[in-house]
PDB file of C-alpha atoms in Angstrom:
ATOM      1  CA  MET A 723      -0.756 -22.352  30.889  1.00  0.00           C
ATOM      2  CA  TRP A 724       0.216 -20.389  27.505  1.00  0.00           C
ATOM      3  CA  PRO A 725       3.189 -21.123  24.884  1.00  0.00           C
ATOM      4  CA  VAL A 726       3.486 -17.893  25.158  1.00  0.00           C
ATOM      5  CA  TYR A 727       4.173 -14.556  27.507  1.00  0.00           C
ATOM      6  CA  VAL A 728       5.016 -11.434  27.032  1.00  0.00           C
ATOM      7  CA  GLU A 729       6.307  -8.200  29.115  1.00  0.00           C
ATOM      8  CA  LEU A 730       5.106  -4.878  28.572  1.00  0.00           C
ATOM      9  CA  THR A 731       6.702  -1.682  29.720  1.00  0.00           C
ATOM     10  CA  ASN A 732       4.536  -1.495  32.165  1.00  0.00           C
ATOM     11  CA  GLU A 733       5.175  -4.214  33.402  1.00  0.00           C
ATOM     12  CA  LYS A 734       2.753  -6.155  32.862  1.00  0.00           C
ATOM     13  CA  ILE A 735       2.802  -9.177  31.780  1.00  0.00           C
ATOM     14  CA  TYR A 736       0.570 -11.640  29.433  1.00  0.00           C
ATOM     15  CA  GLY A 737      -0.025 -15.101  28.549  1.00  0.00           C
ATOM     16  CA  CYS A 738      -0.547 -15.965  24.365  1.00  0.00           C
ATOM     17  CA  ASP A 739      -1.395 -18.638  21.778  1.00  0.00           C
ATOM     18  CA  PHE A 740       1.422 -16.444  19.978  1.00  0.00           C
ATOM     19  CA  ILE A 741       2.746 -13.169  18.773  1.00  0.00           C
ATOM     20  CA  VAL A 742       3.193 -11.320  16.000  1.00  0.00           C
ATOM     21  CA  SER A 743       5.733  -9.128  16.150  1.00  0.00           C
ATOM     22  CA  ALA A 744       5.586  -5.833  13.958  1.00  0.00           C
ATOM     23  CA  THR A 745       9.222  -3.635  13.064  1.00  0.00           C
ATOM     24  CA  GLY A 746       7.946  -0.106  11.835  1.00  0.00           C
ATOM     25  CA  VAL A 747      11.486   1.387   9.522  1.00  0.00           C
ATOM     26  CA  THR A 748      13.146   4.752  10.069  1.00  0.00           C
ATOM     27  CA  PRO A 749      14.571   6.503   7.318  1.00  0.00           C
ATOM     28  CA  ASN A 750      18.533   6.635   7.767  1.00  0.00           C
ATOM     29  CA  ILE A 751      19.518  10.208   7.338  1.00  0.00           C
ATOM     30  CA  GLU A 752      22.430  10.633   9.783  1.00  0.00           C
ATOM     31  CA  PRO A 753      24.833   9.879   7.064  1.00  0.00           C
ATOM     32  CA  PHE A 754      24.257  12.350   4.342  1.00  0.00           C
ATOM     33  CA  LEU A 755      22.923  15.758   6.765  1.00  0.00           C
ATOM     34  CA  SER A 756      26.578  16.722   7.450  1.00  0.00           C
ATOM     35  CA  GLY A 757      27.413  19.674   5.193  1.00  0.00           C
ATOM     36  CA  ASN A 758      23.916  19.522   3.308  1.00  0.00           C
ATOM     37  CA  ASN A 759      21.614  21.234   3.844  1.00  0.00           C
ATOM     38  CA  PHE A 760      18.245  18.815   2.906  1.00  0.00           C
ATOM     39  CA  GLU A 761      14.890  19.538   3.283  1.00  0.00           C
ATOM     40  CA  LEU A 762      12.834  17.377   5.069  1.00  0.00           C
ATOM     41  CA  GLY A 763       9.509  15.727   5.197  1.00  0.00           C
ATOM     42  CA  GLU A 764       7.660  14.739   8.247  1.00  0.00           C
ATOM     43  CA  ASP A 765       8.283  11.879   8.889  1.00  0.00           C
ATOM     44  CA  GLY A 766      12.006  12.966   8.867  1.00  0.00           C
ATOM     45  CA  GLY A 767      12.941  11.494   4.940  1.00  0.00           C
ATOM     46  CA  LEU A 768      14.800  13.532   2.482  1.00  0.00           C
ATOM     47  CA  LYS A 769      12.025  15.215   0.441  1.00  0.00           C
ATOM     48  CA  VAL A 770      11.782  14.125  -3.037  1.00  0.00           C
ATOM     49  CA  ASN A 771       9.892  15.649  -5.580  1.00  0.00           C
ATOM     50  CA  ASP A 772       7.711  13.671  -8.674  1.00  0.00           C
ATOM     51  CA  HIS A 773      11.040  13.059 -10.196  1.00  0.00           C
ATOM     52  CA  MET A 774      12.780  11.440  -7.028  1.00  0.00           C
ATOM     53  CA  HIS A 775      14.968  14.738  -7.201  1.00  0.00           C
ATOM     54  CA  THR A 776      15.871  16.102  -3.180  1.00  0.00           C
ATOM     55  CA  SER A 777      16.269  19.744  -2.426  1.00  0.00           C
ATOM     56  CA  LEU A 778      19.844  19.360  -3.567  1.00  0.00           C
ATOM     57  CA  PRO A 779      20.731  19.932  -7.514  1.00  0.00           C
ATOM     58  CA  ASP A 780      22.039  16.276  -8.569  1.00  0.00           C
ATOM     59  CA  ILE A 781      21.001  14.418  -6.080  1.00  0.00           C
ATOM     60  CA  TYR A 782      18.501  11.850  -6.237  1.00  0.00           C
ATOM     61  CA  ALA A 783      16.855   9.963  -3.045  1.00  0.00           C
ATOM     62  CA  ALA A 784      14.570   6.512  -2.960  1.00  0.00           C
ATOM     63  CA  GLY A 785      13.246   4.193  -0.603  1.00  0.00           C
ATOM     64  CA  ASP A 786      13.211   4.032   2.657  1.00  0.00           C
ATOM     65  CA  ILE A 787      15.915   7.409   2.987  1.00  0.00           C
ATOM     66  CA  CYS A 788      12.950   9.413   1.088  1.00  0.00           C
ATOM     67  CA  THR A 789       9.511  10.699   1.849  1.00  0.00           C
ATOM     68  CA  ALA A 790       7.581  11.370  -1.642  1.00  0.00           C
ATOM     69  CA  SER A 791       6.305  14.771  -1.710  1.00  0.00           C
ATOM     70  CA  TRP A 792       4.949  15.365  -4.608  1.00  0.00           C
ATOM     71  CA  GLN A 793       0.873  15.637  -4.817  1.00  0.00           C
ATOM     72  CA  PRO A 794       0.383  11.370  -4.931  1.00  0.00           C
ATOM     73  CA  SER A 795      -2.605   9.630  -6.917  1.00  0.00           C
ATOM     74  CA  PRO A 796      -5.691   9.190  -4.789  1.00  0.00           C
ATOM     75  CA  VAL A 797      -5.151   5.848  -4.294  1.00  0.00           C
ATOM     76  CA  TRP A 798      -1.912   5.571  -3.656  1.00  0.00           C
ATOM     77  CA  GLN A 799       0.061   6.217  -0.722  1.00  0.00           C
ATOM     78  CA  GLN A 800       3.985   5.600   0.430  1.00  0.00           C
ATOM     79  CA  MET A 801       4.954   2.645   2.841  1.00  0.00           C
ATOM     80  CA  ARG A 802       8.393   1.497   3.381  1.00  0.00           C
ATOM     81  CA  LEU A 803       8.172  -1.409   1.776  1.00  0.00           C
ATOM     82  CA  TRP A 804      10.787  -3.459  -0.373  1.00  0.00           C
ATOM     83  CA  THR A 805       8.792  -3.556  -3.650  1.00  0.00           C
ATOM     84  CA  GLN A 806       8.264   0.683  -3.215  1.00  0.00           C
ATOM     85  CA  ALA A 807      11.869   0.803  -2.267  1.00  0.00           C
ATOM     86  CA  ARG A 808      12.948  -1.399  -5.706  1.00  0.00           C
ATOM     87  CA  GLN A 809       9.922   0.723  -7.603  1.00  0.00           C
ATOM     88  CA  MET A 810      12.136   4.120  -6.730  1.00  0.00           C
ATOM     89  CA  GLY A 811      14.977   3.241  -7.570  1.00  0.00           C
ATOM     90  CA  TRP A 812      14.121   2.236 -10.883  1.00  0.00           C
ATOM     91  CA  TYR A 813      12.597   4.695 -11.102  1.00  0.00           C
ATOM     92  CA  ALA A 814      15.425   7.363  -9.853  1.00  0.00           C
ATOM     93  CA  ALA A 815      17.861   5.869 -12.239  1.00  0.00           C
ATOM     94  CA  LYS A 816      15.295   6.097 -15.028  1.00  0.00           C
ATOM     95  CA  CYS A 817      15.155  10.196 -14.445  1.00  0.00           C
ATOM     96  CA  MET A 818      18.545  10.285 -13.980  1.00  0.00           C
ATOM     97  CA  ALA A 819      19.429   8.641 -17.237  1.00  0.00           C
ATOM     98  CA  ALA A 820      16.700  11.058 -18.479  1.00  0.00           C
ATOM     99  CA  ALA A 821      17.713  15.079 -16.385  1.00  0.00           C
ATOM    100  CA  SER A 822      21.578  13.343 -18.302  1.00  0.00           C
ATOM    101  CA  LEU A 823      19.770  13.787 -21.861  1.00  0.00           C
ATOM    102  CA  GLY A 824      17.839  16.529 -21.267  1.00  0.00           C
ATOM    103  CA  ASP A 825      14.713  14.539 -21.590  1.00  0.00           C
ATOM    104  CA  SER A 826      12.098  15.278 -19.806  1.00  0.00           C
ATOM    105  CA  ILE A 827       9.941  11.101 -17.791  1.00  0.00           C
ATOM    106  CA  ASP A 828       5.819  10.806 -17.289  1.00  0.00           C
ATOM    107  CA  MET A 829       5.786   9.740 -13.763  1.00  0.00           C
ATOM    108  CA  ASP A 830       6.312   6.000 -13.681  1.00  0.00           C
ATOM    109  CA  PHE A 831       2.582   3.941 -13.845  1.00  0.00           C
ATOM    110  CA  SER A 832       3.399   2.470 -10.186  1.00  0.00           C
ATOM    111  CA  PHE A 833       2.587   5.290  -8.468  1.00  0.00           C
ATOM    112  CA  GLU A 834      -0.979   5.410  -9.686  1.00  0.00           C
ATOM    113  CA  LEU A 835      -2.029   2.543  -7.253  1.00  0.00           C
ATOM    114  CA  PHE A 836      -0.595   1.121  -4.211  1.00  0.00           C
ATOM    115  CA  ALA A 837      -0.366  -2.448  -4.090  1.00  0.00           C
ATOM    116  CA  HIS A 838       1.582  -4.664  -2.229  1.00  0.00           C
ATOM    117  CA  VAL A 839       1.606  -8.535  -2.097  1.00  0.00           C
ATOM    118  CA  THR A 840       2.948 -10.858   1.289  1.00  0.00           C
ATOM    119  CA  LYS A 841       2.327 -14.148   2.927  1.00  0.00           C
ATOM    120  CA  PHE A 842       0.323 -14.692   6.544  1.00  0.00           C
ATOM    121  CA  PHE A 843       0.347 -17.882   8.307  1.00  0.00           C
ATOM    122  CA  ASN A 844       0.412 -19.176   4.468  1.00  0.00           C
ATOM    123  CA  TYR A 845      -2.127 -17.327   3.182  1.00  0.00           C
ATOM    124  CA  LYS A 846      -1.702 -14.893   0.547  1.00  0.00           C
ATOM    125  CA  VAL A 847      -2.152 -11.432   1.432  1.00  0.00           C
ATOM    126  CA  VAL A 848      -3.152  -8.387  -1.324  1.00  0.00           C
ATOM    127  CA  LEU A 849      -3.574  -4.816  -0.465  1.00  0.00           C
ATOM    128  CA  LEU A 850      -4.022  -2.538  -2.779  1.00  0.00           C
ATOM    129  CA  GLY A 851      -4.881   1.076  -2.943  1.00  0.00           C
ATOM    130  CA  LYS A 852      -6.716   2.684   0.552  1.00  0.00           C
ATOM    131  CA  TYR A 853      -6.496  -0.640   1.674  1.00  0.00           C
ATOM    132  CA  ASN A 854      -7.293   1.140   5.581  1.00  0.00           C
ATOM    133  CA  ALA A 855      -9.278   3.574   3.905  1.00  0.00           C
ATOM    134  CA  GLN A 856      -5.831   5.641   4.884  1.00  0.00           C
ATOM    135  CA  GLY A 857      -6.975   9.697   4.866  1.00  0.00           C
ATOM    136  CA  LEU A 858     -10.785   8.931   4.032  1.00  0.00           C
ATOM    137  CA  GLY A 859     -12.200  10.043   7.166  1.00  0.00           C
ATOM    138  CA  SER A 860     -15.256   8.240   8.086  1.00  0.00           C
ATOM    139  CA  ASP A 861     -16.992   9.581   4.730  1.00  0.00           C
ATOM    140  CA  HIS A 862     -16.291   5.933   3.338  1.00  0.00           C
ATOM    141  CA  GLU A 863     -18.174   2.121   4.158  1.00  0.00           C
ATOM    142  CA  LEU A 864     -16.641  -1.157   4.220  1.00  0.00           C
ATOM    143  CA  MET A 865     -17.832  -4.418   2.362  1.00  0.00           C
ATOM    144  CA  LEU A 866     -16.783  -7.811   3.971  1.00  0.00           C
ATOM    145  CA  ARG A 867     -17.107 -11.798   2.325  1.00  0.00           C
ATOM    146  CA  CYS A 868     -15.265 -14.042   4.600  1.00  0.00           C
ATOM    147  CA  THR A 869     -15.196 -18.357   4.005  1.00  0.00           C
ATOM    148  CA  LYS A 870     -13.188 -19.499   7.345  1.00  0.00           C
ATOM    149  CA  GLY A 871     -10.287 -21.001   6.919  1.00  0.00           C
ATOM    150  CA  GLN A 872     -10.267 -20.485   3.060  1.00  0.00           C
ATOM    151  CA  GLU A 873     -10.729 -16.595   1.766  1.00  0.00           C
ATOM    152  CA  TYR A 874     -11.474 -12.945   3.362  1.00  0.00           C
ATOM    153  CA  VAL A 875     -11.644  -9.800   1.541  1.00  0.00           C
ATOM    154  CA  LYS A 876     -12.956  -7.174   2.486  1.00  0.00           C
ATOM    155  CA  VAL A 877     -13.481  -3.473   0.432  1.00  0.00           C
ATOM    156  CA  VAL A 878     -13.279   0.372   1.349  1.00  0.00           C
ATOM    157  CA  MET A 879     -16.199   2.089  -0.380  1.00  0.00           C
ATOM    158  CA  GLN A 880     -16.013   5.987  -0.891  1.00  0.00           C
ATOM    159  CA  ASN A 881     -18.866   7.590  -3.293  1.00  0.00           C
ATOM    160  CA  GLY A 882     -19.980   3.819  -5.335  1.00  0.00           C
ATOM    161  CA  ARG A 883     -16.845   3.878  -6.069  1.00  0.00           C
ATOM    162  CA  MET A 884     -13.485   1.374  -5.194  1.00  0.00           C
ATOM    163  CA  MET A 885     -11.099   3.085  -3.594  1.00  0.00           C
ATOM    164  CA  GLY A 886      -9.090  -0.382  -1.887  1.00  0.00           C
ATOM    165  CA  ALA A 887      -9.867  -4.060  -0.248  1.00  0.00           C
ATOM    166  CA  VAL A 888      -7.863  -6.157   1.312  1.00  0.00           C
ATOM    167  CA  LEU A 889      -7.617  -9.690  -0.227  1.00  0.00           C
ATOM    168  CA  ILE A 890      -6.697 -12.937   2.061  1.00  0.00           C
ATOM    169  CA  GLY A 891      -6.280 -16.340   0.920  1.00  0.00           C
ATOM    170  CA  GLU A 892      -7.065 -17.359  -3.041  1.00  0.00           C
ATOM    171  CA  THR A 893      -9.459 -15.092  -4.549  1.00  0.00           C
ATOM    172  CA  ASP A 894      -8.928 -14.646  -7.599  1.00  0.00           C
ATOM    173  CA  LEU A 895      -9.928 -10.999  -7.145  1.00  0.00           C
ATOM    174  CA  GLU A 896      -6.868  -8.621  -7.142  1.00  0.00           C
ATOM    175  CA  GLU A 897      -6.558  -8.086 -11.277  1.00  0.00           C
ATOM    176  CA  THR A 898     -10.487  -7.104 -11.396  1.00  0.00           C
ATOM    177  CA  PHE A 899     -10.261  -5.080  -7.754  1.00  0.00           C
ATOM    178  CA  GLU A 900      -6.763  -3.375  -9.476  1.00  0.00           C
ATOM    179  CA  ASN A 901      -8.934  -2.320 -12.341  1.00  0.00           C
ATOM    180  CA  LEU A 902     -12.195  -1.711 -10.528  1.00  0.00           C
ATOM    181  CA  ILE A 903     -10.197   1.138  -8.425  1.00  0.00           C
ATOM    182  CA  LEU A 904      -7.981   2.191 -10.876  1.00  0.00           C
ATOM    183  CA  ASN A 905     -11.083   3.268 -13.814  1.00  0.00           C
ATOM    184  CA  GLN A 906     -13.530   4.711 -10.644  1.00  0.00           C
ATOM    185  CA  MET A 907     -16.514   2.762 -12.101  1.00  0.00           C
ATOM    186  CA  ASP A 908     -19.884   4.191 -10.413  1.00  0.00           C
ATOM    187  CA  LEU A 909     -20.510   0.021  -8.261  1.00  0.00           C
ATOM    188  CA  SER A 910     -23.624   1.533  -6.449  1.00  0.00           C
ATOM    189  CA  SER A 911     -25.927   0.008  -8.634  1.00  0.00           C
ATOM    190  CA  TYR A 912     -24.728  -3.137  -7.709  1.00  0.00           C
ATOM    191  CA  GLY A 913     -24.831  -2.827  -4.120  1.00  0.00           C
ATOM    192  CA  GLU A 914     -23.192  -6.340  -1.628  1.00  0.00           C
ATOM    193  CA  ASP A 915     -23.687  -8.142  -5.224  1.00  0.00           C
ATOM    194  CA  LEU A 916     -20.321  -7.780  -5.935  1.00  0.00           C
ATOM    195  CA  LEU A 917     -18.790  -9.745  -3.970  1.00  0.00           C
ATOM    196  CA  ASP A 918     -21.661 -12.364  -3.481  1.00  0.00           C
ATOM    197  CA  PRO A 919     -19.215 -15.375  -4.135  1.00  0.00           C
ATOM    198  CA  ASN A 920     -21.882 -17.297  -6.817  1.00  0.00           C
ATOM    199  CA  ILE A 921     -21.829 -13.998  -8.827  1.00  0.00           C
ATOM    200  CA  ASP A 922     -18.526 -14.190 -10.688  1.00  0.00           C
ATOM    201  CA  ILE A 923     -16.918 -10.504 -11.025  1.00  0.00           C
ATOM    202  CA  GLU A 924     -13.601 -11.030 -12.728  1.00  0.00           C
ATOM    203  CA  ASP A 925     -16.234 -12.009 -16.206  1.00  0.00           C
ATOM    204  CA  TYR A 926     -18.620  -9.456 -15.912  1.00  0.00           C
ATOM    205  CA  PHE A 927     -15.783  -6.858 -15.707  1.00  0.00           C
ATOM    206  CA  ASP A 928     -12.907  -8.348 -18.028  1.00  0.00           C
TER     207      ASP A 928
END
């Protein structure tokens, strides 16, 4: 009666319309541990500081293998995605080059705000900041706007400031929300009008 069935480890079988399979990432550190004394993060990655430097001299790490151990921006978190791995690798190369020249280097801007863009069922999906209220506890509120078959907008607010957002569909809101999250403007006075589809907030906050 169902197009697909799934059998769980408890031997129960369920009929489904479709299955979404999500696979996580485990840092593959084993090839590098023998004979070395790396400091490891709680998730098993090689700890790196804000210059992608491990606990051993002249050894850098980036991407899935490392654990960011610096004090992160309030709207950034590590997530083992290829986009973030590319940013880390690029920044690690800059840090190594600067170290070899004896120069100092500032933290890269890409670590100021978590941002990821992908497609799901052919819908554009944009994740910004603390899009799932990660680490915010119960002291936050959600604002939603949904147009069936077209768009889904979720905004995470804390103390009147935007902390994260999920945008599905062609919302054209990503740049505006990215700026609102970064500048931490107090949006309390706007209330739910912030997501009113009849108000062009892109122009309003331009």
